[in-house]
mmCIF file of C-alpha atoms in Angstrom:
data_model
loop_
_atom_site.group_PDB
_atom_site.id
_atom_site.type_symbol
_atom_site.label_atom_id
_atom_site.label_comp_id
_atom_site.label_asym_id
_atom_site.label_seq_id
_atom_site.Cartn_x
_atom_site.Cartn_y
_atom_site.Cartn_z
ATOM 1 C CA UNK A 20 119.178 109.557 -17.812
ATOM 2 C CA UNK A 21 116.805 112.421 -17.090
ATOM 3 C CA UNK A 22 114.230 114.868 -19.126
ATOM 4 C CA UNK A 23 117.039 117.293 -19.859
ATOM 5 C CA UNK A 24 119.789 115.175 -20.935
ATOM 6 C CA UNK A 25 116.765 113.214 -22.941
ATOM 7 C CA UNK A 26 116.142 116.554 -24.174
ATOM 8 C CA UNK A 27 119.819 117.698 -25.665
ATOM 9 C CA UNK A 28 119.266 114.228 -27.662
ATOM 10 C CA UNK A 29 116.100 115.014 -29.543
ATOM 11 C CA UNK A 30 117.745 118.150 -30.546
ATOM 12 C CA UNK A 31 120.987 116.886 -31.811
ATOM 13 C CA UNK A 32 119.052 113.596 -33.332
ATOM 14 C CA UNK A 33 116.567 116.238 -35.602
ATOM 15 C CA UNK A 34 119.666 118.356 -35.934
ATOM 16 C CA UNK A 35 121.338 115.718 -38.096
ATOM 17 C CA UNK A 36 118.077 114.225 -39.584
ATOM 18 C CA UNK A 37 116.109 117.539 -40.118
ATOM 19 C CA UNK A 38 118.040 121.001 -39.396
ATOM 20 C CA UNK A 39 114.779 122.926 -40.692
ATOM 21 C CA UNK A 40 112.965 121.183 -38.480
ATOM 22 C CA UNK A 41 111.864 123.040 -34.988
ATOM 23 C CA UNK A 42 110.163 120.752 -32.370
ATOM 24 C CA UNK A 43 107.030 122.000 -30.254
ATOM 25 C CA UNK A 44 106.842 121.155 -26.603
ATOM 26 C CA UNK A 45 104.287 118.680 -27.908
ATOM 27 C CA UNK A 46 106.403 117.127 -29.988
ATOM 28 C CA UNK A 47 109.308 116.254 -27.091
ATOM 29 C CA UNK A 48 106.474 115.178 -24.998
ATOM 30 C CA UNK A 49 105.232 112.754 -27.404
ATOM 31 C CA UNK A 50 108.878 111.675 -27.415
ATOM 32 C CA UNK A 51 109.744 111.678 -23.952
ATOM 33 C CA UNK A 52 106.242 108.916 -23.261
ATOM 34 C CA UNK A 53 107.440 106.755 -26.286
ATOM 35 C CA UNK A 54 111.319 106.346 -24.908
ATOM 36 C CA UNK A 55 110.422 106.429 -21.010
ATOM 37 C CA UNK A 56 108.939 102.773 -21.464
ATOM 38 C CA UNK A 57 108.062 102.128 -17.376
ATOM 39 C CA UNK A 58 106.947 105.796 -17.358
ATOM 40 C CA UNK A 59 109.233 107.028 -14.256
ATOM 41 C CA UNK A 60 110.808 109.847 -15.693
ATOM 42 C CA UNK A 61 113.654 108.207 -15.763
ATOM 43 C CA UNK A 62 116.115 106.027 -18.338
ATOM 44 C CA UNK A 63 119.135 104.019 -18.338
ATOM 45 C CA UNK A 64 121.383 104.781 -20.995
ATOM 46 C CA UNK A 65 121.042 101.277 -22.567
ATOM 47 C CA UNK A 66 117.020 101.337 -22.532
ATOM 48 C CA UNK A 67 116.985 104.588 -23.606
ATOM 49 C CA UNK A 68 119.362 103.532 -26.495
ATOM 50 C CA UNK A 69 117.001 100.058 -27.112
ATOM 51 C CA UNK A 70 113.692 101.795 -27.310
ATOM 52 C CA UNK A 71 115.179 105.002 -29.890
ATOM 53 C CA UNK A 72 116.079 102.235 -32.236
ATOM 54 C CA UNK A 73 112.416 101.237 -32.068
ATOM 55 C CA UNK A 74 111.733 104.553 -33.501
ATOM 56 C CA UNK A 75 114.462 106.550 -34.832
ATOM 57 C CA UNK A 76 114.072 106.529 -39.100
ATOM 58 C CA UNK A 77 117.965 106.285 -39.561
ATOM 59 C CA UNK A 78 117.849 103.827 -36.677
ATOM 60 C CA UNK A 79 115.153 101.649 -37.885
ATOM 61 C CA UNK A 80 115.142 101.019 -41.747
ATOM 62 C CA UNK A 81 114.548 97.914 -41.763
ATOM 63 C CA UNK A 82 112.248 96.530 -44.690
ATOM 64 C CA UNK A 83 109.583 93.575 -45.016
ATOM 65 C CA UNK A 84 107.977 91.386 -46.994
ATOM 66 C CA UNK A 85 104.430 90.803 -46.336
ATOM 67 C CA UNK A 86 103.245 87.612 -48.915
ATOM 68 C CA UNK A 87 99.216 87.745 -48.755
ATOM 69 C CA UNK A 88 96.931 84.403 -48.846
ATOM 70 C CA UNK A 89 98.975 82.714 -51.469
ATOM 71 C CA UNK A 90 97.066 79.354 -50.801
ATOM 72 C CA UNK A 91 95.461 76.745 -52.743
ATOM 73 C CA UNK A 92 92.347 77.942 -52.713
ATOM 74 C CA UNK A 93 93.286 81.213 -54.239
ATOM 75 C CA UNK A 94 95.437 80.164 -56.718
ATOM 76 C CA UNK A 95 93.683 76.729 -58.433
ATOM 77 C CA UNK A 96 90.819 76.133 -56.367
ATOM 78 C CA UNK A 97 87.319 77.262 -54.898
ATOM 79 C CA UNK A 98 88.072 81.085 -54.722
ATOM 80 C CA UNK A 99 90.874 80.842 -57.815
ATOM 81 C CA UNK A 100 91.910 84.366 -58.567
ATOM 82 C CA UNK A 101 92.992 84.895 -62.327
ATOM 83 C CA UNK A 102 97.067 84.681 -62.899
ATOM 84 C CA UNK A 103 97.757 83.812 -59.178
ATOM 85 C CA UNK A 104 100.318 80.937 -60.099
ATOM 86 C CA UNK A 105 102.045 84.275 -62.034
ATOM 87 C CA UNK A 106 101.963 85.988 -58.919
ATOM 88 C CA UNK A 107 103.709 83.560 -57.232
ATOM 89 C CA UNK A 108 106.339 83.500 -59.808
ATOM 90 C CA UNK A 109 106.846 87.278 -59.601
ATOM 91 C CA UNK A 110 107.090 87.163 -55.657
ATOM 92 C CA UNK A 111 109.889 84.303 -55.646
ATOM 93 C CA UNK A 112 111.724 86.351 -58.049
ATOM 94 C CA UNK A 113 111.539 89.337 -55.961
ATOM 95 C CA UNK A 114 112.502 87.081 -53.218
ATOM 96 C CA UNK A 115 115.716 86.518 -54.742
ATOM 97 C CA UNK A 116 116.607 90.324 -56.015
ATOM 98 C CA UNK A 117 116.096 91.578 -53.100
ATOM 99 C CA UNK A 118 116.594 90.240 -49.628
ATOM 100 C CA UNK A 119 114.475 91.349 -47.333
ATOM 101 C CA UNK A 120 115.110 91.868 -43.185
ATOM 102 C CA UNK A 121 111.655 89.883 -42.331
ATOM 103 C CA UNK A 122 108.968 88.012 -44.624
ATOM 104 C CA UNK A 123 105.347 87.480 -43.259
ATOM 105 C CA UNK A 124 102.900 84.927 -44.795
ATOM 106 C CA UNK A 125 99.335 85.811 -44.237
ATOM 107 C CA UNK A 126 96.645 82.686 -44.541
ATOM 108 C CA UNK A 127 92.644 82.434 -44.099
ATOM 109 C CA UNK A 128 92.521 80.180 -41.555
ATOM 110 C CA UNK A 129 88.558 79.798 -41.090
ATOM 111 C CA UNK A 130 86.774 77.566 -39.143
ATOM 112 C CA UNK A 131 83.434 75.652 -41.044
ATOM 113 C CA UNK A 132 81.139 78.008 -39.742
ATOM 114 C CA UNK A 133 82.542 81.236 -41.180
ATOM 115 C CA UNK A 134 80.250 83.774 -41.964
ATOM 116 C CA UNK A 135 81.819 84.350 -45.248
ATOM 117 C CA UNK A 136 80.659 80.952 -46.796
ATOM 118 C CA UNK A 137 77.717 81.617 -48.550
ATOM 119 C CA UNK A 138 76.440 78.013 -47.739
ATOM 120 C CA UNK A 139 76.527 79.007 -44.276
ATOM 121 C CA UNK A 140 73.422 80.869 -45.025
ATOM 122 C CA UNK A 141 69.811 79.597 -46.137
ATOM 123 C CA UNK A 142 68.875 81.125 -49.257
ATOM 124 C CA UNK A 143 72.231 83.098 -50.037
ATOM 125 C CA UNK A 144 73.754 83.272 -53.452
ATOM 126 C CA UNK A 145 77.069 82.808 -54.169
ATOM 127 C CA UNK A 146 79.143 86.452 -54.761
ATOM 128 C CA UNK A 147 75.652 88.051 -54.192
ATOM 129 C CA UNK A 148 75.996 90.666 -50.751
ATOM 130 C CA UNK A 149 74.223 89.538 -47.165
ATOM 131 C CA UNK A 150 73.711 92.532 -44.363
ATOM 132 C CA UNK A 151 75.960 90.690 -41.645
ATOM 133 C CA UNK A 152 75.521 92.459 -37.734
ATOM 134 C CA UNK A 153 79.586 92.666 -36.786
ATOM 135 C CA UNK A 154 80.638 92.335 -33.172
ATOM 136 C CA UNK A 155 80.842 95.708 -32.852
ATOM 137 C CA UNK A 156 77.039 95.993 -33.615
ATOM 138 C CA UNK A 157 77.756 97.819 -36.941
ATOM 139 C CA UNK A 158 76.199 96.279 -39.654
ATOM 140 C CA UNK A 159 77.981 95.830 -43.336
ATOM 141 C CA UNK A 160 77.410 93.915 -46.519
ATOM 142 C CA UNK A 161 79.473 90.879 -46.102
ATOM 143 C CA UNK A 162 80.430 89.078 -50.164
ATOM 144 C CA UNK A 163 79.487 85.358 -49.951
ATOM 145 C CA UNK A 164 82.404 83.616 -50.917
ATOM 146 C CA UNK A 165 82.726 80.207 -51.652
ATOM 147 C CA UNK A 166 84.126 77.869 -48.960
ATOM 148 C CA UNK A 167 87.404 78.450 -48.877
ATOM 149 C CA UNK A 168 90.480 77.805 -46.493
ATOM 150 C CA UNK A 169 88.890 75.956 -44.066
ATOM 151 C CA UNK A 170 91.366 75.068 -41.161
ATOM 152 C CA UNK A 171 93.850 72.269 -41.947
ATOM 153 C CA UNK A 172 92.038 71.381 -45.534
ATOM 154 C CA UNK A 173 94.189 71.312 -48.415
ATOM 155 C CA UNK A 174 92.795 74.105 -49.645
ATOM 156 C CA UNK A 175 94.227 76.076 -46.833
ATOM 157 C CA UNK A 176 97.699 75.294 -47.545
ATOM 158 C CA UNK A 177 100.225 77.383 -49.165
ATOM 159 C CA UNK A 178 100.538 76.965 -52.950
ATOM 160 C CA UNK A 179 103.564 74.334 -53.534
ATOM 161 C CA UNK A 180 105.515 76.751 -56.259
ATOM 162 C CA UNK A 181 105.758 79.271 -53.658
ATOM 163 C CA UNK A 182 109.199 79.758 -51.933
ATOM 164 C CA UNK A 183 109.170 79.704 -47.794
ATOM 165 C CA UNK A 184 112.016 79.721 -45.869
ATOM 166 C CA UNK A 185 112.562 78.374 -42.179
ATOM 167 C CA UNK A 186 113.191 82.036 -41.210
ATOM 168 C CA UNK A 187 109.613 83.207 -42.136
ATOM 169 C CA UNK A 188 106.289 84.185 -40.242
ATOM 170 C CA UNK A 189 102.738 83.077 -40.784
ATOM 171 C CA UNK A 190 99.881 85.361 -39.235
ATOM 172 C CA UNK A 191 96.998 83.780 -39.593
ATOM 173 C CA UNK A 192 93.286 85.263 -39.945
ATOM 174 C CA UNK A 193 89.648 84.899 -40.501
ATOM 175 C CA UNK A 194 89.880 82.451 -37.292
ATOM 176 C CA UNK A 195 86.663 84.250 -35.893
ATOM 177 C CA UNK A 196 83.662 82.418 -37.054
ATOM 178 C CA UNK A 197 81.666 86.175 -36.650
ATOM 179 C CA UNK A 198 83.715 88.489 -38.175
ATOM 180 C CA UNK A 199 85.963 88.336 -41.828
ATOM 181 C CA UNK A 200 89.586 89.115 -41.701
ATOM 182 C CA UNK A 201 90.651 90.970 -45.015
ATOM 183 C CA UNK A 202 93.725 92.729 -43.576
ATOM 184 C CA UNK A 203 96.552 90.795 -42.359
ATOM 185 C CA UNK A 204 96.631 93.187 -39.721
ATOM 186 C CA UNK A 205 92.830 93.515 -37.980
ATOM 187 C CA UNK A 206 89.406 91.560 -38.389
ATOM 188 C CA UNK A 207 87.116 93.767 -40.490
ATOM 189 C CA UNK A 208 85.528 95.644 -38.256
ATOM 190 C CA UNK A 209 89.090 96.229 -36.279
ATOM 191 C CA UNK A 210 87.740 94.430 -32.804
ATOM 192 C CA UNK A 211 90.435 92.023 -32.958
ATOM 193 C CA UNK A 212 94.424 92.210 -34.227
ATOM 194 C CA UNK A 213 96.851 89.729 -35.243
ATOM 195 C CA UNK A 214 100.355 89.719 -34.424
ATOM 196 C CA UNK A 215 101.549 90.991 -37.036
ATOM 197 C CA UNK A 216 101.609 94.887 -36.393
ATOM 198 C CA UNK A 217 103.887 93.695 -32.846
ATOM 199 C CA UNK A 218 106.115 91.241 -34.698
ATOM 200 C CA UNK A 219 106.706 94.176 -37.464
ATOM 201 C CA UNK A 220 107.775 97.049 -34.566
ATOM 202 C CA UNK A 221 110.039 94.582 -32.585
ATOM 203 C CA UNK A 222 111.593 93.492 -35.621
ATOM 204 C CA UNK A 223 112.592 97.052 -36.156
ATOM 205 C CA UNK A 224 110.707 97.459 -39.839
ATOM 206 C CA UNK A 225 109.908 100.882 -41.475
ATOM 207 C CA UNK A 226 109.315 99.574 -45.073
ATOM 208 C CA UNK A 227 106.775 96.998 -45.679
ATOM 209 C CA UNK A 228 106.052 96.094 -49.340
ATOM 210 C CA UNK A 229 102.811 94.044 -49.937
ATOM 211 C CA UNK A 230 102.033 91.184 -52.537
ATOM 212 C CA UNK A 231 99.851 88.067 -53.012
ATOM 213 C CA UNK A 232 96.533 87.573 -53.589
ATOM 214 C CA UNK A 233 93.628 89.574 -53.953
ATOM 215 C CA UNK A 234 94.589 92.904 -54.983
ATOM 216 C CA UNK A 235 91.392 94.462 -54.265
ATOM 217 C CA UNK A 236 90.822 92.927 -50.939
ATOM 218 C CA UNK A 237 93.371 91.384 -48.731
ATOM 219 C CA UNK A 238 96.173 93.012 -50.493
ATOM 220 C CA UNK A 239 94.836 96.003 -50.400
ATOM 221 C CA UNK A 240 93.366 95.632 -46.870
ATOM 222 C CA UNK A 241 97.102 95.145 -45.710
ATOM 223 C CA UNK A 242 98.765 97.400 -47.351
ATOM 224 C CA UNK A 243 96.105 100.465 -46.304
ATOM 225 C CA UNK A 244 96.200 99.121 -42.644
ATOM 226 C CA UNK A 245 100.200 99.150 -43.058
ATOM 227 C CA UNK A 246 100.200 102.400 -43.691
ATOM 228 C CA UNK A 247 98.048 103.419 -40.667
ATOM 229 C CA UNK A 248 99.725 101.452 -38.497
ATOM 230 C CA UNK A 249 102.858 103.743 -39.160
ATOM 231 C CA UNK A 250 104.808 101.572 -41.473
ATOM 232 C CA UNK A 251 105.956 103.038 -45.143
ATOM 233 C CA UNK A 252 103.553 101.160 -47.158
ATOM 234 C CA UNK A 253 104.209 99.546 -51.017
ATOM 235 C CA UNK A 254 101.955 97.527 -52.577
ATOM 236 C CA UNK A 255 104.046 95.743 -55.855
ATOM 237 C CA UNK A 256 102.028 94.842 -58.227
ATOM 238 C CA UNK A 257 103.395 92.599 -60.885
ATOM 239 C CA UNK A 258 103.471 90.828 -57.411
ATOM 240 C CA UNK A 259 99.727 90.746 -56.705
ATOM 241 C CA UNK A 260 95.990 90.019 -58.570
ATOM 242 C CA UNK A 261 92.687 90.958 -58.099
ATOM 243 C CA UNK A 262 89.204 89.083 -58.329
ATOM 244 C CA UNK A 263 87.950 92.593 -60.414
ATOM 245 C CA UNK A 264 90.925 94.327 -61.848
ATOM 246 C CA UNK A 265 91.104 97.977 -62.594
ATOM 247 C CA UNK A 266 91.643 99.089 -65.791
ATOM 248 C CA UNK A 267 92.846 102.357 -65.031
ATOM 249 C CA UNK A 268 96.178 101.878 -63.500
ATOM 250 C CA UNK A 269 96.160 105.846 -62.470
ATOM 251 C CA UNK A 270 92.933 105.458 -60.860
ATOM 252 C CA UNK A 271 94.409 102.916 -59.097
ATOM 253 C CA UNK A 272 97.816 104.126 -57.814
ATOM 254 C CA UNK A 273 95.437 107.679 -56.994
ATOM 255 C CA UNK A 274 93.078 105.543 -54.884
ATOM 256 C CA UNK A 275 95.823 103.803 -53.239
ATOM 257 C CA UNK A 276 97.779 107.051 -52.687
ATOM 258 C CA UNK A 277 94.785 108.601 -50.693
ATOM 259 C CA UNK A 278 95.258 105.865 -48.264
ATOM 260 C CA UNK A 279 98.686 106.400 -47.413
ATOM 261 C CA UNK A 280 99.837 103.373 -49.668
ATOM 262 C CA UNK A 281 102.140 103.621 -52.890
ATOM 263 C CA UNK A 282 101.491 101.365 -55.665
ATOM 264 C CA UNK A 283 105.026 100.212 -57.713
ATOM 265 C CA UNK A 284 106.692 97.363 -59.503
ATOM 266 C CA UNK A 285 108.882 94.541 -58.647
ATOM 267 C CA UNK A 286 111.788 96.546 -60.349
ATOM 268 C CA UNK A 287 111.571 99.983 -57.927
ATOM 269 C CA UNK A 288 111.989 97.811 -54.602
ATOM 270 C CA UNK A 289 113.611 98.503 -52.778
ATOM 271 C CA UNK A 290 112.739 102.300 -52.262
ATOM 272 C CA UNK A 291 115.089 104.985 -51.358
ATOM 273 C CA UNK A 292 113.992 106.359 -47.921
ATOM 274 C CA UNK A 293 113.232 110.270 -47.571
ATOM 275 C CA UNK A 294 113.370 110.909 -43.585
ATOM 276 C CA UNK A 295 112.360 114.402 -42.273
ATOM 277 C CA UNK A 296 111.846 115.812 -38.835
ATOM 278 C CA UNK A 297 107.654 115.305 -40.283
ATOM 279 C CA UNK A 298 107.607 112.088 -40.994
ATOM 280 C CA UNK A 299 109.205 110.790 -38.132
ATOM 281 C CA UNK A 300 107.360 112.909 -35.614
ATOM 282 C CA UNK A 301 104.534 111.531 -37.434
ATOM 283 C CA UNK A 302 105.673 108.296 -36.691
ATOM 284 C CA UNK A 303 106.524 108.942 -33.529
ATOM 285 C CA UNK A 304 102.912 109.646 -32.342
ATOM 286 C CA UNK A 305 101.588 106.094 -33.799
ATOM 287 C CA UNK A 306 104.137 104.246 -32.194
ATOM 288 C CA UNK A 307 103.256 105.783 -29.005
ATOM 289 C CA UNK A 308 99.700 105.302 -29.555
ATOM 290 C CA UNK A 309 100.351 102.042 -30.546
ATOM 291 C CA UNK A 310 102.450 101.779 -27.039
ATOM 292 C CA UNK A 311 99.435 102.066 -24.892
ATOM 293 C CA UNK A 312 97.101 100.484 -27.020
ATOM 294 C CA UNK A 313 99.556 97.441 -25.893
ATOM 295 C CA UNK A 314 99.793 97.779 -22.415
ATOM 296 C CA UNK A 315 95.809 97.984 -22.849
ATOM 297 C CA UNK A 316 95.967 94.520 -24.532
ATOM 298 C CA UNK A 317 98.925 93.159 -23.368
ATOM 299 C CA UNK A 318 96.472 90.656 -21.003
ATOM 300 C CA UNK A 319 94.616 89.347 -24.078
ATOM 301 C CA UNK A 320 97.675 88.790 -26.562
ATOM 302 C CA UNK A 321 99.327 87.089 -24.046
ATOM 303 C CA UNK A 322 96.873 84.069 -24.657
ATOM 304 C CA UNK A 323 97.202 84.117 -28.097
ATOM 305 C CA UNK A 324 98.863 81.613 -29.755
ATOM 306 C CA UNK A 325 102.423 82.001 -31.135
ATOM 307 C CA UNK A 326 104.476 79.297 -32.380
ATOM 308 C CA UNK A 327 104.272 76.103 -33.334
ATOM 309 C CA UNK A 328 103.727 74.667 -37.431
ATOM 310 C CA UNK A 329 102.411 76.745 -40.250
ATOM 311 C CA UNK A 330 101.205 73.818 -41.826
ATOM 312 C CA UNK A 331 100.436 70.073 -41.401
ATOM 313 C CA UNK A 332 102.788 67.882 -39.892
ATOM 314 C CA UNK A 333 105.293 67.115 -42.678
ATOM 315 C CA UNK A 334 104.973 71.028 -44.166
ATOM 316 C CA UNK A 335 106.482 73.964 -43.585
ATOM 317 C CA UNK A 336 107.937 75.152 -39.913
ATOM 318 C CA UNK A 337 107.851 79.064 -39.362
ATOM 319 C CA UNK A 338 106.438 80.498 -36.870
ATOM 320 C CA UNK A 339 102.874 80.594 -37.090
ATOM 321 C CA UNK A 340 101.257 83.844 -35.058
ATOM 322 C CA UNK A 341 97.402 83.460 -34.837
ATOM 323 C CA UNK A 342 95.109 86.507 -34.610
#
């Protein structure tokens, strides 16, 4: 399946998706290096049909759930975030009204030595701000959280009211002692990724719709990387809670907007797609990006854990993707 026959199906697929739509040389390049995945110049029909469903809007479509950090801790213990147990309620309802292609469970997983803890640190105050070197040598103002979901502690484990099912995926985070993990996605300072942004492009996803707990950090976090990973981003928020709430809800859908992420309500999911020959060129170009950021790490995430128990022996068992 060569360039030229590739070629008569870009302009039939944007034909159908986007007649106003005129693509640049640029653009079929872009498209031709995303679909020609052993870069030969060359396709069989079935890969070539395999990798446009990777990409392809219409094709795609599929939505999921990410469920952030709802865990002990969070909810009724050291780092208890007000009306978590009603955020849990709210995301097992939404559970049921809507069933979703693929749910993700994020968890701080955090060894005893996290830089995070404030006791971890001679003379730090709890919630007070310590300058913290990351492993990238920048240097940012790490929040000294209590000790909180510490590997296999109780604390660490997800809340018992919340609904899991056998068919769900647990990413975990914060395993680096060096470095905090907000986003479900990266480590703060983006030197190391989880699995999720893999598991969410093999699964085929376009939507992802974010909820759990905090609002104004690992919700928020997930939902902003989401977005610049490529994925249509939601963040629902009768579904989520933040440590400082903001009063302004405009403020915060505006903020949130800027970012590439739209803020909405249990009741608007799921929402009605709006493909154009834009958006998915725009997509396009991450996904290839994405593609050789992968072949560049393909060596390292090959070691990386994947499988086995999301919790204790006797809990839940998903599969459980460490970062």
């Amino acid at each position: 399946f060569l360039r030229e026959g590739r070629d008569a199906v870009f302009t039939e697929l944007f034909r159908r998706m986007d007649a106003g739509y005129v693509l640049e040389s640029s653009d079929r390049e872009c498209l031709h290096n995303l679909l020609d995945l052993d870069s030969d110049g060359r396709a069989t029909r079935d890969l070539f049909r395999r990798s446009l469903k990777l990409w392809y809007p219409p094709l795609r479509g599929k939505t999921a759930l990410i469920i952030v950090d709802l865990q002990n801790d969070f909810v009724t213990g050291s780092l208890k975030v007000g009306e978590g147990e009603q955020a849990i309620a709210n995301t097992n309802a939404l559970r049921k009204a809507f069933k979703f292609d693929l749910v993700a469970h994020t968890r701080d997983w955090h060894p005893k030595d996290h830089c995070s803890f404030w006791d971890n640190h001679e003379g730090a105050e709890m919630y007070s701000l310590k300058e913290l070197t990351l492993p990238d040598g920048t240097v940012t103002d790490q929040v000294m959280w209590p000790r909180h979901c510490v590997q296999h502690s109780h604390g660490s484990q997800f809340h018992p009211r919340l609904d899991i099912e056998e068919s769900d995926v647990v990413v975990s985070k914060g395993l680096r002692t060096e470095v905090d993990s907000y986003s479900g996605f990266f480590d703060n300072c983006k030197g190391s990724e989880t699995m999720m942004r893999r598991i969410m492009f093999e699964s085929g996803v376009t939507q992802v719709y974010v909820v759990g707990l905090a609002l104004d950090f690992c919700v928020g976090w997930t939902s902003q990387d989401a977005a610049s990973c490529g994925f249509e981003s939601y963040l629902v928020s009768d579904c989520a809670r933040a440590v400082h709430p903001e009063p302004d809800h405009k403020k915060l859908v505006a903020d949130f907007a800027a970012k590439g992420v739209m803020v909405i309500d249990s009741s608007q999911v799921p929402v009605q797609r709006n493909f154009n020959g834009e958006t998915a060129m725009k997509l396009a170009r991450k996904l290839s990006l994405w593609r050789v950021e992968l072949l560049a790490t393909s060596r390292s995430q090959a070691q990386t854990p994947d499988g086995g128990p999301a919790k204790e022996p006797g809990g839940y068992n998903g599969k459980n993707c460490s970062d």
